[in-house]
Short mmCIF file of C-alpha atoms in Angstrom, two decimals:
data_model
loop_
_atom_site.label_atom_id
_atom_site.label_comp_id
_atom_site.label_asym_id
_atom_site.label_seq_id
_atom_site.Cartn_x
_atom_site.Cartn_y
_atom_site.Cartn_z
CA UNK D 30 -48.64 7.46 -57.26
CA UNK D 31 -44.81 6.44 -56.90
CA UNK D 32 -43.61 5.79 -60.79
CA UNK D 33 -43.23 2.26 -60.87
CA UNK D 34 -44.00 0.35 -63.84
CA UNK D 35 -43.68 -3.27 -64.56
CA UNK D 36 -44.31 -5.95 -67.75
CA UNK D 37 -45.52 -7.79 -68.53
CA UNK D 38 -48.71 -7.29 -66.28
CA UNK D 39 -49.54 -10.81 -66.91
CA UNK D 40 -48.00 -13.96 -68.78
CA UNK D 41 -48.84 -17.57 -69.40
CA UNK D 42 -45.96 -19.69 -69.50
CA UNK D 43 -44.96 -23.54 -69.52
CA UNK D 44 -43.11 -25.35 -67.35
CA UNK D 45 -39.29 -25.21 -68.16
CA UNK D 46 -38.80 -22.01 -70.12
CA UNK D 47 -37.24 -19.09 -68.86
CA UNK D 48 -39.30 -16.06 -67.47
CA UNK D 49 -38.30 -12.59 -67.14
CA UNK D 50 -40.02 -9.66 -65.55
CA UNK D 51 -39.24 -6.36 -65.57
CA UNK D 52 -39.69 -3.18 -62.63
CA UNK D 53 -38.96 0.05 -64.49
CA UNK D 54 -38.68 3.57 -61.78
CA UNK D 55 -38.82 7.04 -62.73
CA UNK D 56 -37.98 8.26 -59.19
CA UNK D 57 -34.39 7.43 -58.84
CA UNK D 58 -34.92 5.50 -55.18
CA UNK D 59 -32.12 3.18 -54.08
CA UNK D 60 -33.68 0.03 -52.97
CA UNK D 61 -35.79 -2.12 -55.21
CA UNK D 62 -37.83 -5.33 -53.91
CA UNK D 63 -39.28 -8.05 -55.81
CA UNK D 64 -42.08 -9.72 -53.55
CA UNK D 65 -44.74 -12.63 -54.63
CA UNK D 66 -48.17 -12.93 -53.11
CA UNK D 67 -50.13 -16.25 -52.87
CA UNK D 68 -53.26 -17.28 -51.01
CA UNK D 69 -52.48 -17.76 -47.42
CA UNK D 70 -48.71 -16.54 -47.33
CA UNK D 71 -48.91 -13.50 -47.98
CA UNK D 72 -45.95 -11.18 -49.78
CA UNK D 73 -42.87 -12.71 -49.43
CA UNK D 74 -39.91 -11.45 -50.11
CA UNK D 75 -37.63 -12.64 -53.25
CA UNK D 76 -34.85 -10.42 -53.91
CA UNK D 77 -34.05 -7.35 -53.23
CA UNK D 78 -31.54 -4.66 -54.46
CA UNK D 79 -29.93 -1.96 -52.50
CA UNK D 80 -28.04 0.17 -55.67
CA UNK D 81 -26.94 -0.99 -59.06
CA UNK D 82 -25.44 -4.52 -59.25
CA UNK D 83 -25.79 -4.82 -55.45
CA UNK D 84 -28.55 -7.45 -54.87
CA UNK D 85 -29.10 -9.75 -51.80
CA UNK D 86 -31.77 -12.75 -51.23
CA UNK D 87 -34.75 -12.78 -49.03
CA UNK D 88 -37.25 -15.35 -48.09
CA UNK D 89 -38.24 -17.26 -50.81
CA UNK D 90 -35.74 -16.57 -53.39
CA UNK D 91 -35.00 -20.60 -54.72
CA UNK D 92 -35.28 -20.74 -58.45
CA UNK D 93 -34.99 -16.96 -59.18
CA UNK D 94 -32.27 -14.33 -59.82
CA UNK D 95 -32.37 -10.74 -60.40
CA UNK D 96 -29.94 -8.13 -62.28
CA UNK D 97 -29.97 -4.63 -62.06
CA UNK D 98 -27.99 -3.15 -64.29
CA UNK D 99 -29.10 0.78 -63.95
CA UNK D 100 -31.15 2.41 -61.24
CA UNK D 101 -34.21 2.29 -62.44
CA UNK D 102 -34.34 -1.20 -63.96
CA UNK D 103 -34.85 -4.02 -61.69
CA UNK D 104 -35.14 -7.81 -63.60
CA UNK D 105 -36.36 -10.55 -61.71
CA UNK D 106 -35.92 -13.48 -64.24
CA UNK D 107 -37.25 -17.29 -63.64
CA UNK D 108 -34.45 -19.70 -65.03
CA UNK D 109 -37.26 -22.43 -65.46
CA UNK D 110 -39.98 -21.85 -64.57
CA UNK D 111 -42.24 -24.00 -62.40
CA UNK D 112 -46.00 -24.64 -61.33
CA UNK D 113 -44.87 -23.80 -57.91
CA UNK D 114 -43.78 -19.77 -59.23
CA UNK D 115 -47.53 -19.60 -60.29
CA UNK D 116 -48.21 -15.94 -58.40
CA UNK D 117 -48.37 -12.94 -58.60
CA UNK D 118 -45.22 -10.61 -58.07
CA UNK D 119 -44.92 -7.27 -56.82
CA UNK D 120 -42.16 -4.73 -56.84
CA UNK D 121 -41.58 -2.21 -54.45
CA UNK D 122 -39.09 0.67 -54.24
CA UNK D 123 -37.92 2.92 -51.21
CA UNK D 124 -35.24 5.40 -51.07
CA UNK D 125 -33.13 4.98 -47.37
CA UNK D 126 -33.43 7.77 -44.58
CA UNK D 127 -30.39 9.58 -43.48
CA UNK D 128 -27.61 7.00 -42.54
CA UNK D 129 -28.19 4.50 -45.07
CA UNK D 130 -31.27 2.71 -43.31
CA UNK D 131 -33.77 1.32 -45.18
CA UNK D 132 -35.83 0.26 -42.32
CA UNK D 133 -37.89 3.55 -41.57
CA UNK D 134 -38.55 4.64 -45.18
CA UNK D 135 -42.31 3.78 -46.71
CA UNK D 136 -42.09 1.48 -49.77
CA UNK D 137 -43.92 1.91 -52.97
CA UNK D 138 -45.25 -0.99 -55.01
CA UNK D 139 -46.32 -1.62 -58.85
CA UNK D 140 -49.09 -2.48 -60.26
CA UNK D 141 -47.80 -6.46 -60.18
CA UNK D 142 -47.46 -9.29 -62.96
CA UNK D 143 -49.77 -11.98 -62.64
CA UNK D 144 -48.04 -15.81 -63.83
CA UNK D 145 -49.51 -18.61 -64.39
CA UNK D 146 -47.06 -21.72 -65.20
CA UNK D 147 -48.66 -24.07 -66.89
CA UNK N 23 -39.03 -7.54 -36.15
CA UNK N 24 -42.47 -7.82 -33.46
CA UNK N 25 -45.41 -10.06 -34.00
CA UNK N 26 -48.74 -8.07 -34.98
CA UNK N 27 -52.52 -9.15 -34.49
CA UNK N 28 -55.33 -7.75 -36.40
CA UNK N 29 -59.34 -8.61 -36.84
CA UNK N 30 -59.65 -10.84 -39.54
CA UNK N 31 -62.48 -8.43 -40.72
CA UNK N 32 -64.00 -4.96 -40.06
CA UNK N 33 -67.31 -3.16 -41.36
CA UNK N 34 -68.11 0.37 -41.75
CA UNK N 35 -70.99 2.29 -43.01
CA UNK N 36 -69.91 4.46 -45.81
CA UNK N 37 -69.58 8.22 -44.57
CA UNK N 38 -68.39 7.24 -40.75
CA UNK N 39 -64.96 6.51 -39.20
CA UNK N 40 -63.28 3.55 -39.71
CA UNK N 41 -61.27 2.47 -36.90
CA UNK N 42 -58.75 -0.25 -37.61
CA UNK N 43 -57.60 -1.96 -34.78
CA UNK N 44 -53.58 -3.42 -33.94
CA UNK N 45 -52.28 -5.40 -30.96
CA UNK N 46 -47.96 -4.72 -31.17
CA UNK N 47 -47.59 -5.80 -27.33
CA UNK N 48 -44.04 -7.05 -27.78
CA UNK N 49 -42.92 -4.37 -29.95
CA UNK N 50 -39.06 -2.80 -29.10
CA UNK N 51 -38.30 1.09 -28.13
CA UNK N 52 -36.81 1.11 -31.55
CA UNK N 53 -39.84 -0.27 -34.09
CA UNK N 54 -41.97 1.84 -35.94
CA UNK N 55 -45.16 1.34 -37.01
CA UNK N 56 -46.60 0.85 -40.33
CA UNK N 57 -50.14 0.63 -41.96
CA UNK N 58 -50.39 -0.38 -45.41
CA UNK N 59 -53.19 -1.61 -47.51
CA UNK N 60 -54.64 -3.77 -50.42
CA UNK N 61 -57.16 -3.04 -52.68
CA UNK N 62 -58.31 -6.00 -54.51
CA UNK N 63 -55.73 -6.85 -57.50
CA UNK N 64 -53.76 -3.82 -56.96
CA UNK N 65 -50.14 -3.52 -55.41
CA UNK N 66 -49.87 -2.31 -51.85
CA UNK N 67 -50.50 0.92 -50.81
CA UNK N 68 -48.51 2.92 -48.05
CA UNK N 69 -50.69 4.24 -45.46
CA UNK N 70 -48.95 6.16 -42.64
CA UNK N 71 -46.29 5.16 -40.08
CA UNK N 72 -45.21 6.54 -36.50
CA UNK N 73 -42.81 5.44 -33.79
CA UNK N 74 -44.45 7.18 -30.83
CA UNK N 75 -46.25 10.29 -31.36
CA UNK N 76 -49.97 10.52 -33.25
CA UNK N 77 -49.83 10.97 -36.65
CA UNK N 78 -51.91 11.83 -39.43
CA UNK N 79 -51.37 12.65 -43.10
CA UNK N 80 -54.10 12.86 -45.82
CA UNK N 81 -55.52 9.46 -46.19
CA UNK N 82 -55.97 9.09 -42.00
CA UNK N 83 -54.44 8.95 -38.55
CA UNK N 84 -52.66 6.83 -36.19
CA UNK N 85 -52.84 6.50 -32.97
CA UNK N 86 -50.37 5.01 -30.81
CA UNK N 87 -50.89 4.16 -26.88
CA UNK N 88 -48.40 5.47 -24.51
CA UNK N 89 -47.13 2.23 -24.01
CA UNK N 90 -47.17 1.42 -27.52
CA UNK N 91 -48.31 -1.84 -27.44
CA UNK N 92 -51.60 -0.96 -29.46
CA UNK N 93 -52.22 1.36 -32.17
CA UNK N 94 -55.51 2.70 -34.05
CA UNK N 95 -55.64 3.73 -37.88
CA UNK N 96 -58.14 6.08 -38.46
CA UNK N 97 -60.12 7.26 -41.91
CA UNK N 98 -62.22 10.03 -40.78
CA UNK N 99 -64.40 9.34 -43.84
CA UNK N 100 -64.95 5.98 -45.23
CA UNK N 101 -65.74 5.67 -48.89
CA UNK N 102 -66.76 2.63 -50.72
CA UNK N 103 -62.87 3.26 -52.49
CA UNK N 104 -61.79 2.88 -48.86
CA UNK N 105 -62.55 -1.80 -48.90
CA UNK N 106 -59.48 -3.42 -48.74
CA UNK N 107 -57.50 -5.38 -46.62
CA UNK N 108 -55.72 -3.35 -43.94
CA UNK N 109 -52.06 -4.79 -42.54
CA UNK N 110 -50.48 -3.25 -39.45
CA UNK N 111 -46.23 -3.79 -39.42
CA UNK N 112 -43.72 -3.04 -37.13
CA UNK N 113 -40.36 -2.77 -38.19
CA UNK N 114 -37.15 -1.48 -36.94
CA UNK N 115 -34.80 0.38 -38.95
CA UNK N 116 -32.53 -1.94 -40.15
CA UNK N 117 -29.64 -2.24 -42.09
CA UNK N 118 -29.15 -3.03 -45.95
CA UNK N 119 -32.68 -4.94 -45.77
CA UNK N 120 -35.60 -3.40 -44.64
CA UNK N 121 -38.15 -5.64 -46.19
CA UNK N 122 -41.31 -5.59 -45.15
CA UNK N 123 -43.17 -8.63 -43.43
CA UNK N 124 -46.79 -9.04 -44.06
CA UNK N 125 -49.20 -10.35 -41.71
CA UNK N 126 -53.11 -11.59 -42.60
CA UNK N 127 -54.41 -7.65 -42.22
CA UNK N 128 -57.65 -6.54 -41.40
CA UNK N 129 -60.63 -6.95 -44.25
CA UNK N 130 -62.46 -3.68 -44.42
CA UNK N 131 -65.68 -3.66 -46.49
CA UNK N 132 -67.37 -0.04 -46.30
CA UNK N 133 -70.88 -0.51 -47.27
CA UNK N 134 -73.23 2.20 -48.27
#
């Protein structure tokens, strides 16, 4: 298994405070994702980061941000959190083929962090 | 990035070849073709991926028609281990992005 860590694995949280999560790597691969899964949509992408302190949005990225500060850290922090971030959140790391494509190389995911905001 | 269609739900006897099924018919010269699954609770799982040619690695095979508009995952040997939902993706190598796009997948329950 790809060595991809993240933490909390799950949290109960009100409405209004500030969330952060955490995807820790051990195998030095560029790109880092932050994805959420609910019933129905699927994974969806939040954020996404292709080195350190280069991050872009995806889909569904609305009332989040992200930092990565060193390679293998990726933060995906809720500024205040809301009912509607109730998921659970998956990241995912790949490391780009020749050329500097990400599109052909397999990503990994974590284990995911299960929130509930209450 | 193409459209994909999938069963909504697949059984297979434990022991026996599972044969996952995925329509692709509008995918470009350029897309590859990814299987990736779910166990229940867990974070997905790369499978095996293949632009033209047959593949197979050790956790199955995939089969892609000449024409590529369909393509077949294979586990020679389902286990009970094996249930989870199955998603087929085609993708073309992109740029900076190259997130992945999940459909509804396949449900596979092995049973004994």
């Amino acid at each position: 298994d790809a060595g991809i860590t993240q933490s909390p694995r799950h949290k109960v949280t009100e409405t209004g405070t500030p969330v952060t999560l955490r995807c820790h790597q051990t195998e030095n691969h560029r790109y880092m994702y932050w994805y959420r899964q609910d019933p129905g949509h699927g994974l969806r992408l939040i954020h996404y980061s292709y080195g350190v302190k280069d991050t872009d949005k995806g889909e569904v990225s609305d009332g989040y941000s992200v930092s990565r500060s060193k390679t293998e850290d990726f933060l995906l922090t809720l500024e205040s959190a809301t009912s509607s971030q109730t998921s659970v959140y998956f990241c995912a790391i790949s490391e780009p083929l020749r050329g500097g494509l990400a599109g052909r190389a397999a990503q990994y995911f974590g284990p995911g962090t299960r929130l509930l905001v209450l | 990035d193409a459209k994909t269609t999938q069963p909504p739900s697949m059984d297979c006897a434990e022991g026996r070849a599972a044969n996952l099924p995925c329509n692709h018919s509008t995918i470009s010269g350029n897309e590859y073709v990814y299987w990736y699954r779910q166990i229940h609770s867990q974070g997905p799982q790369y499978i095996i991926h293949g632009l033209k040619n047959n593949e197979t690695n050790e956790m199955a095979s995939l089969i892609i028609t000449e024409d590529r508009k369909s393509s077949t995952l294979i586990l020679p040997h389902a286990t009970l281990r094996d249930t989870a939902v199955y998603y087929c993706i085609v993708r073309v190598a992109m740029g900076s992005q190259g997130n992945l796009i999940f459909g509804k997948g396949t449900k596979l329950s092995v049973k004994p």
